[in-house]
Short mmCIF file of C-alpha atoms and ligand atoms in Angstrom, two decimals:
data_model
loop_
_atom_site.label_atom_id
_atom_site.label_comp_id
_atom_site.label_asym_id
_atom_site.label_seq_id
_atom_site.Cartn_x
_atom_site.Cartn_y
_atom_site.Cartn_z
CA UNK G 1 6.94 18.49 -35.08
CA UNK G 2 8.08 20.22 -32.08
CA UNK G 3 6.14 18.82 -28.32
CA UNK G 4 5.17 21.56 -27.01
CA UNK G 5 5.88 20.64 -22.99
CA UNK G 6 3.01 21.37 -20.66
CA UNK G 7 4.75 21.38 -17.51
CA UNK G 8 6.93 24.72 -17.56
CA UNK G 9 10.07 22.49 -17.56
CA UNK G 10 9.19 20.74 -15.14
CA UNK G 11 10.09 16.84 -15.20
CA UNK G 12 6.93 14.97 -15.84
CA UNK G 13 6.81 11.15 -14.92
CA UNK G 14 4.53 8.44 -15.87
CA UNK G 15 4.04 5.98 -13.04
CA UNK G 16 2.54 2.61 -13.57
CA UNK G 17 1.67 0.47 -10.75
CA UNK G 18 0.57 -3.42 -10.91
CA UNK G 19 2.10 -5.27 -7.79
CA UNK G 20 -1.60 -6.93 -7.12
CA UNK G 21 -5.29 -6.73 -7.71
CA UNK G 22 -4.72 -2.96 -8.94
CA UNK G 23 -3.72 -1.85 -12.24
CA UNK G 24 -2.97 2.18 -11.87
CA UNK G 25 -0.98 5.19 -13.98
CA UNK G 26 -0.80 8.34 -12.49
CA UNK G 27 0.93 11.80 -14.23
CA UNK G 28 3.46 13.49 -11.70
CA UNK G 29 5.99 16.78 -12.06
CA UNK G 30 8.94 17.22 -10.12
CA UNK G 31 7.66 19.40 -8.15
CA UNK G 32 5.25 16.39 -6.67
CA UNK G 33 1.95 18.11 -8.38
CA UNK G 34 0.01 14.91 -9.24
CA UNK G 35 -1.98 15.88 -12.56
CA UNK G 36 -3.60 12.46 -12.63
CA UNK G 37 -3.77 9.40 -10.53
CA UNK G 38 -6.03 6.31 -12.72
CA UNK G 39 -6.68 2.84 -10.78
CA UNK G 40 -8.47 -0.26 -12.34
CA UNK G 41 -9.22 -2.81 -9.84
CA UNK G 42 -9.46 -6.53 -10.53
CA UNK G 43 -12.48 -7.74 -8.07
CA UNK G 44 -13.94 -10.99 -6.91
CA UNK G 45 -16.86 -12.02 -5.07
CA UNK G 46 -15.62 -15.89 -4.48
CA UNK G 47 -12.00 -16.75 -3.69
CA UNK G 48 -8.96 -15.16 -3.68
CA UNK G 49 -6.47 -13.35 -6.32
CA UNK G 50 -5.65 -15.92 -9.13
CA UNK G 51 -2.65 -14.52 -10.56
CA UNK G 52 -3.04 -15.35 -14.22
CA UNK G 53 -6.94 -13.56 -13.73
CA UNK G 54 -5.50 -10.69 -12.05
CA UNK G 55 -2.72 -10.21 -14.93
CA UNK G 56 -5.03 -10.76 -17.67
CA UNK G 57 -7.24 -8.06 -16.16
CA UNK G 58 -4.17 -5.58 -16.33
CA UNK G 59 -3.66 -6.63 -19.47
CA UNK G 60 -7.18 -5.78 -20.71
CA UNK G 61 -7.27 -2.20 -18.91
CA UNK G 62 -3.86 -1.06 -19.62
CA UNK G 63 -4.92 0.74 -22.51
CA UNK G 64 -7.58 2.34 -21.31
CA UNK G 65 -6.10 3.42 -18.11
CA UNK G 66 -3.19 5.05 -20.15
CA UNK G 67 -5.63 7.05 -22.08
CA UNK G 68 -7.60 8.79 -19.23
CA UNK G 69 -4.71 9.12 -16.78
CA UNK G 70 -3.50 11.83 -20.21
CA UNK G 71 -6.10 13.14 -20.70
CA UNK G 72 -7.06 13.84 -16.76
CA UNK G 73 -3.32 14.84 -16.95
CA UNK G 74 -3.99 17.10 -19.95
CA UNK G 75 -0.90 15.96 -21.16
CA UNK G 76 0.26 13.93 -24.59
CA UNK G 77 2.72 11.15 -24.62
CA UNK G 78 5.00 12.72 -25.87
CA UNK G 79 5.11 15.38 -22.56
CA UNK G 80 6.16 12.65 -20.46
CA UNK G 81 10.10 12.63 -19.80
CA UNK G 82 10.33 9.62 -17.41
CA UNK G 83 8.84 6.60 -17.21
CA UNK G 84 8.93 4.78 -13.65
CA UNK G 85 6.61 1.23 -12.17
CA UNK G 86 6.70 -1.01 -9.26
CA UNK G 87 9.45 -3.13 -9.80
CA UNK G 88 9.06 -5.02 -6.18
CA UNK G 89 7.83 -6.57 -4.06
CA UNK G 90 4.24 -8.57 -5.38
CA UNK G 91 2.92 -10.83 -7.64
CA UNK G 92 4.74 -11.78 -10.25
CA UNK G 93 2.25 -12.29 -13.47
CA UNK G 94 1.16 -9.03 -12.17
CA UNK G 95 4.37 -6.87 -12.02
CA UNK G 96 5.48 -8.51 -15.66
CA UNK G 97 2.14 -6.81 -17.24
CA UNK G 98 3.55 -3.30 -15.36
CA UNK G 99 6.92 -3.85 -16.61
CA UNK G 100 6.22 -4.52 -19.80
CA UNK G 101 3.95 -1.95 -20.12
CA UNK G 102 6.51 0.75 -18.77
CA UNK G 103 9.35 -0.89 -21.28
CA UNK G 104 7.23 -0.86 -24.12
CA UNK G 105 6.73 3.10 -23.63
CA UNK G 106 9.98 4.38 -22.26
CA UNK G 107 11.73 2.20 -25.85
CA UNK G 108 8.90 4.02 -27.94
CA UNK G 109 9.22 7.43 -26.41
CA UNK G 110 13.02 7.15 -25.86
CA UNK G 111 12.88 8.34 -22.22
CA UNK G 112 14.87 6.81 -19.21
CA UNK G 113 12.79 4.17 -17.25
CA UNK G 114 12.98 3.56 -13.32
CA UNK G 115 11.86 0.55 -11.23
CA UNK G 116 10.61 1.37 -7.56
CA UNK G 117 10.16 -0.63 -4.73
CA UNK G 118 6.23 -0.47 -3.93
CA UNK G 119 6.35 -0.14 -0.23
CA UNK G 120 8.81 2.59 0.05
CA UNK G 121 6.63 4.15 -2.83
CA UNK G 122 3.57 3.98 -0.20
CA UNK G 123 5.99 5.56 2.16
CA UNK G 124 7.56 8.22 -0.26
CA UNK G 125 4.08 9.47 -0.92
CA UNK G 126 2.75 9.83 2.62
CA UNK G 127 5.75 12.39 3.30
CA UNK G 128 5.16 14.32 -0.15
CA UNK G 129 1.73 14.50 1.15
CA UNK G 130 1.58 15.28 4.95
CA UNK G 131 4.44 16.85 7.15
CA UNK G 132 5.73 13.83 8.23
CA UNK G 133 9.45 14.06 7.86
CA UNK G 134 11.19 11.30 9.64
CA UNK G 135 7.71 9.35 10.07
CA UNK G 136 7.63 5.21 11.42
CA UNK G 137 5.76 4.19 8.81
CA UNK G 138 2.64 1.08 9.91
CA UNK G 139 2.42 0.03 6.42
CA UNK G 140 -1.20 -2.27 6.03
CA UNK G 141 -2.66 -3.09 2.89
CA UNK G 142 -3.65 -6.95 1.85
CA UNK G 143 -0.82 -8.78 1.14
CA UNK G 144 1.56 -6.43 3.35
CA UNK G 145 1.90 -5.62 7.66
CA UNK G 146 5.02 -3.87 8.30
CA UNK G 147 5.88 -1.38 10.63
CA UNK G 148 9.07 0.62 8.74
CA UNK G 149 11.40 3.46 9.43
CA UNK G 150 14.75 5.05 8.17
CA UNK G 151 18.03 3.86 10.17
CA UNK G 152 21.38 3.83 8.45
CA UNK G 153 20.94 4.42 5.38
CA UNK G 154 17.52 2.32 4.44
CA UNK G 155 14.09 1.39 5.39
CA UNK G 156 14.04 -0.83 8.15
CA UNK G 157 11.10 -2.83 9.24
CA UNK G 158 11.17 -3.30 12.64
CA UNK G 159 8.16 -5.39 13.25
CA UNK G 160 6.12 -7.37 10.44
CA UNK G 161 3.39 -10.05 10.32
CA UNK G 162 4.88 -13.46 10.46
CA UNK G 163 1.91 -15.03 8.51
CA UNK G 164 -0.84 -13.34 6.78
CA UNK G 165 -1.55 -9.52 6.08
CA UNK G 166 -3.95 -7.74 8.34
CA UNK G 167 -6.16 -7.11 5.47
CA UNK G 168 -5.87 -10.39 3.71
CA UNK G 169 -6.85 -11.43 7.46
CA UNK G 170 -9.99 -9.30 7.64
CA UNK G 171 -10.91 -10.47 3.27
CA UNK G 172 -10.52 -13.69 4.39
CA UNK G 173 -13.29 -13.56 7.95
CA UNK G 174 -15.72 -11.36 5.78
CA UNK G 175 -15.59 -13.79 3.08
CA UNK G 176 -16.27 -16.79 5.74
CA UNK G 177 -19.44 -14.33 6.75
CA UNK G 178 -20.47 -14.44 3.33
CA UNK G 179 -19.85 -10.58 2.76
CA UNK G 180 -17.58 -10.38 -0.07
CA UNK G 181 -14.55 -8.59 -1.22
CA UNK G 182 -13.02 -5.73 0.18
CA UNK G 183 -13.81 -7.15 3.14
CA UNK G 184 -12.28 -4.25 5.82
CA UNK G 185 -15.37 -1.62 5.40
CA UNK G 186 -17.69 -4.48 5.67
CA UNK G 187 -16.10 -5.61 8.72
CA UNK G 188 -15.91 -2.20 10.16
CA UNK G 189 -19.74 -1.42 9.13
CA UNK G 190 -20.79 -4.39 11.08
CA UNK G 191 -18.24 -3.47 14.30
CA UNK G 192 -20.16 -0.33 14.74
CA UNK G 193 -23.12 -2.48 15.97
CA UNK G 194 -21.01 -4.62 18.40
CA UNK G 195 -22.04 -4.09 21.84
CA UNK G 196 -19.69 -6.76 23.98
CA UNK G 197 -16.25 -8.06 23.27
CA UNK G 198 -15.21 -11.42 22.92
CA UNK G 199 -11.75 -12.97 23.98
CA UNK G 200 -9.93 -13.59 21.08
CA UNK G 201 -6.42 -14.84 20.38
CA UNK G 202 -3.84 -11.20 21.15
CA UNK G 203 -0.78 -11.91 19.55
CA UNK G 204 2.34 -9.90 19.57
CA UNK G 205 5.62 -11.59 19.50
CA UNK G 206 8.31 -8.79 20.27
CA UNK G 207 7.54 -5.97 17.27
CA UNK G 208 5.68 -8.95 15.55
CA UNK G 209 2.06 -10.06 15.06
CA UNK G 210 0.55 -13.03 13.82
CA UNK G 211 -3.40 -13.21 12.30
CA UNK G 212 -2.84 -17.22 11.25
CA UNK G 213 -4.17 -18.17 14.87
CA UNK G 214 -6.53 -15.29 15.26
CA UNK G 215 -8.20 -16.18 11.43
CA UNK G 216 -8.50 -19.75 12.64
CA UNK G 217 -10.03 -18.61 16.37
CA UNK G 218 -12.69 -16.45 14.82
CA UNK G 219 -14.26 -18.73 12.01
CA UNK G 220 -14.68 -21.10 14.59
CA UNK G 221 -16.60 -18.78 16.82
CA UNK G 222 -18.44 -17.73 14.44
CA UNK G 223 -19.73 -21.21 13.05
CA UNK G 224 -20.81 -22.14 16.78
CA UNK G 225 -23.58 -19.46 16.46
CA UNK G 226 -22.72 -18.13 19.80
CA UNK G 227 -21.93 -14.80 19.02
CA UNK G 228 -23.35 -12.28 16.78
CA UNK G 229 -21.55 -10.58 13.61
CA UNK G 230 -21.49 -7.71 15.16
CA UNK G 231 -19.89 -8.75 18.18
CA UNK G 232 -17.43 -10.57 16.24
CA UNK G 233 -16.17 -7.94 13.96
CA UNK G 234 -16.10 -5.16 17.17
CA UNK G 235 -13.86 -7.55 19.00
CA UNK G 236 -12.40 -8.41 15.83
CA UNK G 237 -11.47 -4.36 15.27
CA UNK G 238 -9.91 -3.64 18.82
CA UNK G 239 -8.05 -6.62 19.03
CA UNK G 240 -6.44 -7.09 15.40
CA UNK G 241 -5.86 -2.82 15.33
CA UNK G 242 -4.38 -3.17 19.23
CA UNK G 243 -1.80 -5.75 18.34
CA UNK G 244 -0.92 -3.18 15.20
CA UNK G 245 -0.75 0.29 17.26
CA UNK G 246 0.97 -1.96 20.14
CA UNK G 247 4.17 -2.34 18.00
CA UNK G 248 4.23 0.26 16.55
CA UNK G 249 4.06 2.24 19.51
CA UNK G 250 7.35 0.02 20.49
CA UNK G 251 9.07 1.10 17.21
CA UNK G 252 8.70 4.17 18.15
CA UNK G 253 9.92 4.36 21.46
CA UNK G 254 13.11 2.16 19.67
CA UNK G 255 13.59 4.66 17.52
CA UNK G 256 13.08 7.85 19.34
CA UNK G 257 10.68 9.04 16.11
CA UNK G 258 7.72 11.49 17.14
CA UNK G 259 5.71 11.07 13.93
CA UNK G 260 3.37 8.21 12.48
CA UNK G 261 2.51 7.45 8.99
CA UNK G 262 -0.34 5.27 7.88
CA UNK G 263 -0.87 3.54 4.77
CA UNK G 264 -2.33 0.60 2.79
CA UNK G 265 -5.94 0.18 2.31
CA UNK G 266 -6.35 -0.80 5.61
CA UNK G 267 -5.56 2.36 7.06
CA UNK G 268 -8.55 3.93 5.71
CA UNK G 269 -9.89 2.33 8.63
CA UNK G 270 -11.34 4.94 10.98
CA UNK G 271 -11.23 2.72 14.39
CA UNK G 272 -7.47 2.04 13.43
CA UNK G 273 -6.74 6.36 12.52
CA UNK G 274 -8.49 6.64 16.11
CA UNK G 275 -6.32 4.50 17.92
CA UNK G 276 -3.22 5.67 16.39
CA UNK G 277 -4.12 8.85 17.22
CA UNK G 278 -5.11 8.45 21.10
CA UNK G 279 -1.60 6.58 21.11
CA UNK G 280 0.20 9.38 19.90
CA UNK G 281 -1.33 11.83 21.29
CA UNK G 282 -0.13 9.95 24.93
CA UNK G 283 3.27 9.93 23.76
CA UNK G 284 3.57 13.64 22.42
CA UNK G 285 3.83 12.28 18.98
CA UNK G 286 1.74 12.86 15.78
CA UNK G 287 0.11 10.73 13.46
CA UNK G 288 -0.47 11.25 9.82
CA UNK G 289 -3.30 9.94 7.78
CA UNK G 290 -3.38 9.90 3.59
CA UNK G 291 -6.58 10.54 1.97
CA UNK G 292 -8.46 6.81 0.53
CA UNK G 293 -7.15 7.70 -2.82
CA UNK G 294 -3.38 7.65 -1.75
CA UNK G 295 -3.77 4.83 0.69
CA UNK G 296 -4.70 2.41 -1.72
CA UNK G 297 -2.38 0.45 -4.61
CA UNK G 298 -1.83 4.12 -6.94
CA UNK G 299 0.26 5.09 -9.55
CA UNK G 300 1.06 8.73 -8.15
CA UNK G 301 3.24 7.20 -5.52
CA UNK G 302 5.32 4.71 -8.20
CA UNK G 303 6.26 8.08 -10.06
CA UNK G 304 6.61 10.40 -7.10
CA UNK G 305 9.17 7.86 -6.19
CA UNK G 306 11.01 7.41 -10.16
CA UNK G 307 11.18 10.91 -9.88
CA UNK G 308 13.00 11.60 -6.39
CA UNK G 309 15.31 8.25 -7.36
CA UNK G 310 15.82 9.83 -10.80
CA UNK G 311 16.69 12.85 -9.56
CA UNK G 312 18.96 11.79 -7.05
CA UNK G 313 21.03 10.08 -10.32
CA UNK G 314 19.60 6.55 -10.48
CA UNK G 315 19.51 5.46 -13.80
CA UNK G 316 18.45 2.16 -14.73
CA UNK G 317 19.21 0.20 -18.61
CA UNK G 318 16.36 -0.97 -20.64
CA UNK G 319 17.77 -4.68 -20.39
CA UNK G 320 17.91 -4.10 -15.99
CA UNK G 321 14.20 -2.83 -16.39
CA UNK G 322 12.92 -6.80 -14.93
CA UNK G 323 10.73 -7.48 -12.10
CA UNK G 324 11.76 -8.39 -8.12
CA UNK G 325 8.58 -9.92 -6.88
CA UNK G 326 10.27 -10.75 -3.21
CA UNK G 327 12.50 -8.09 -2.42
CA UNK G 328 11.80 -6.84 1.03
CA UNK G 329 11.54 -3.08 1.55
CA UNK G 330 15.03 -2.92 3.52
CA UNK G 331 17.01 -5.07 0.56
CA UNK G 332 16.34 -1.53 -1.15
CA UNK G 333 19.49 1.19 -0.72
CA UNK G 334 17.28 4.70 0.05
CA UNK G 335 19.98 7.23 -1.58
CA UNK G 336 17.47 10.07 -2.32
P1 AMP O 401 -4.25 -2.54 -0.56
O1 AMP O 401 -3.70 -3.94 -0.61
O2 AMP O 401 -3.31 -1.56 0.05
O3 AMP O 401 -4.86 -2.05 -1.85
O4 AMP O 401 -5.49 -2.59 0.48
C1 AMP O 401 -6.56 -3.46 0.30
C2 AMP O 401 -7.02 -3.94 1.68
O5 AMP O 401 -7.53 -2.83 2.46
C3 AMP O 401 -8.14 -4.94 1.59
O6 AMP O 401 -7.77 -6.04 2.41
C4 AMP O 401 -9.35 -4.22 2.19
O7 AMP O 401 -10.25 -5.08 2.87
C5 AMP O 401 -8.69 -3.25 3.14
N1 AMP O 401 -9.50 -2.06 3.44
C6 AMP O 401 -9.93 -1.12 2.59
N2 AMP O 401 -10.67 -0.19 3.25
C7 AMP O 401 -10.70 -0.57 4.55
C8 AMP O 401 -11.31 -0.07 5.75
N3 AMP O 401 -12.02 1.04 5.75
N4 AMP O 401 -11.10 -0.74 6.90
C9 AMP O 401 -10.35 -1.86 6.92
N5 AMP O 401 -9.78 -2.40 5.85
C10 AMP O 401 -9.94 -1.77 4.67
MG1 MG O 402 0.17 -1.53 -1.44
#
């Protein structure tokens, strides 16, 4: 039988993405049309990501995931020409189920398969997405807080968190209040009734922050009944999101770059896009939000980025296809 191919020629890549709680495979063409973008989530209401749960969740969706990302696609398996997943940086059980996945379909469908670093995949997709050309990049999701940008050659991070993730940070208080998992909107929802600040711990160590001391600070407010929710997760907000758009404002002086990119989950945050803004907008710079959908864990990003890696010649043997759960975003050479 001959495949008929759906997209005019066009490269089409299958991009599977599993680094954490999300298990997601998106359809992409070369020309960065995303026909389909799929996500399972693995949630909890008590505690935090058990690793063997979270992989046996992927594990259990995979299929099904597969199946409607074609079909949303419009697309058969046998359409796809390229088969790219996050290779690094994240949890381990979790990336093998990805990997495994992707190896078990590129051997079957006898089509090349590409690993992709997760972070620069965040990255890759904000610029396919928004005008941002040269953008610093304030990378926030659960697990991650960077603040990235191109210099010689790769990604650089130029300031990070040196304990926790902001939004591990804000799961972690909104479990302690009981609210439950995502914890950022619930925070946020709760901010919008605030009406005083509270002194909390500001911490900023050069282009670094810290939310260990902060997390410990605010529980303990909180469980002296002093201070409402609401005031709590307001002065939670400007002080946590200040520290952020603080160094990354300092990044960008550094690197004399006029344009900010947001991503991760937590910069769906609409206090955090506001503050960004009203920073850039006092340094003649401009700042670039992704819609929800892109912001989050997504396979669209894992094969927008197989495809420009691909296409720049990177070509990757069955056998290399394994899984780098620490590699930090500037260990990866950027040659696209
Ligand atoms: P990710 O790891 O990139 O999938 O992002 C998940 C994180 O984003 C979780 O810690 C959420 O609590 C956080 N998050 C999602 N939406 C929001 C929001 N509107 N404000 C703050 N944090 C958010
Ligand atoms: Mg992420």
């Amino acid at each position: 039988m001959v495949l008929q191919k759906k997209s005019n020629g066009l490269l089409l890549c299958l991009g599977i993405e599993s680094t954490a709680h999300t298990f997601g495979i998106a359809v992409v063409d070369e020309n960065g049309r995303i026909l389909s973008n799929i996500r399972a989530v693995h949630k909890t209401t008590r505690g935090g990501l058990i690793p063997a749960d979270v992989a046996d969740h992927h594990v259990k969706v995979c299929h099904g995931v597969l199946a409607e990302s074609l079909a949303t696609a419009n697309v058969g398996l046998g359409d796809i020409d390229l088969v790219s997943y996050s290779q690094s940086p994240g949890i381990g059980n979790c990336l093998r189920v990805g990997a495994m996945f992707a190896r078990i379909l590129a051997t079957l469908l006898e089509v090349p398969i590409i690993g992709v670093n997760h972070c620069i995949a965040h990255l890759e997709i904000g610029k396919l997405l928004t005008a941002a050309k040269d953008p610093v990049f304030l990378y926030v999701s659960g697990a991650n807080t960077q603040v990235i940008a191109y210099e010689g050659g790769r990604y650089r991070v130029f300031g990070e968190t040196i304990d926790i993730g902001v939004g591990n940070f804000l799961d972690t208080f909104a479990r302690h209040l009981g609210l439950g998992f995502p914890g950022g909107p619930k925070i946020h929802q709760l901010s919008l009734a605030g009406k005083q600040y509270v002194e909390l711990p500001y911490v900023v160590k050069g282009m670094d922050v810290s939310f260990g001391g902060l997390l410990t600070n605010i529980k303990q407010k909180y469980d002296t009944k002093e201070y409402t929710k609401e005031d709590l997760c307001f002065s939670l907000q400007e002080t946590a999101y200040a520290m952020l758009v603080e160094v990354t404002e300092r990044a960008m002086a550094h690197c004399g770059k006029n344009e900010l990119l947001l991503g991760g989950g937590v910069a769906s945050n609409s206090r955090l896009q506001e503050m960004c803004r009203i920073m850039c907008e006092e340094r003649g710079a401009r700042a670039y939000v992704l819609p929800t959908e892109y912001n989050v864990d997504n396979g669209a990003m894992i094969a927008w980025l197989g495809i420009l890696e691909y296409n720049a010649g990177k070509r990757m043997q069955i056998e290399e296809s394994n899984i780098l759960p620490y590699l930090r975003t500037d260990e990866a050479e950027v040659f696209w």
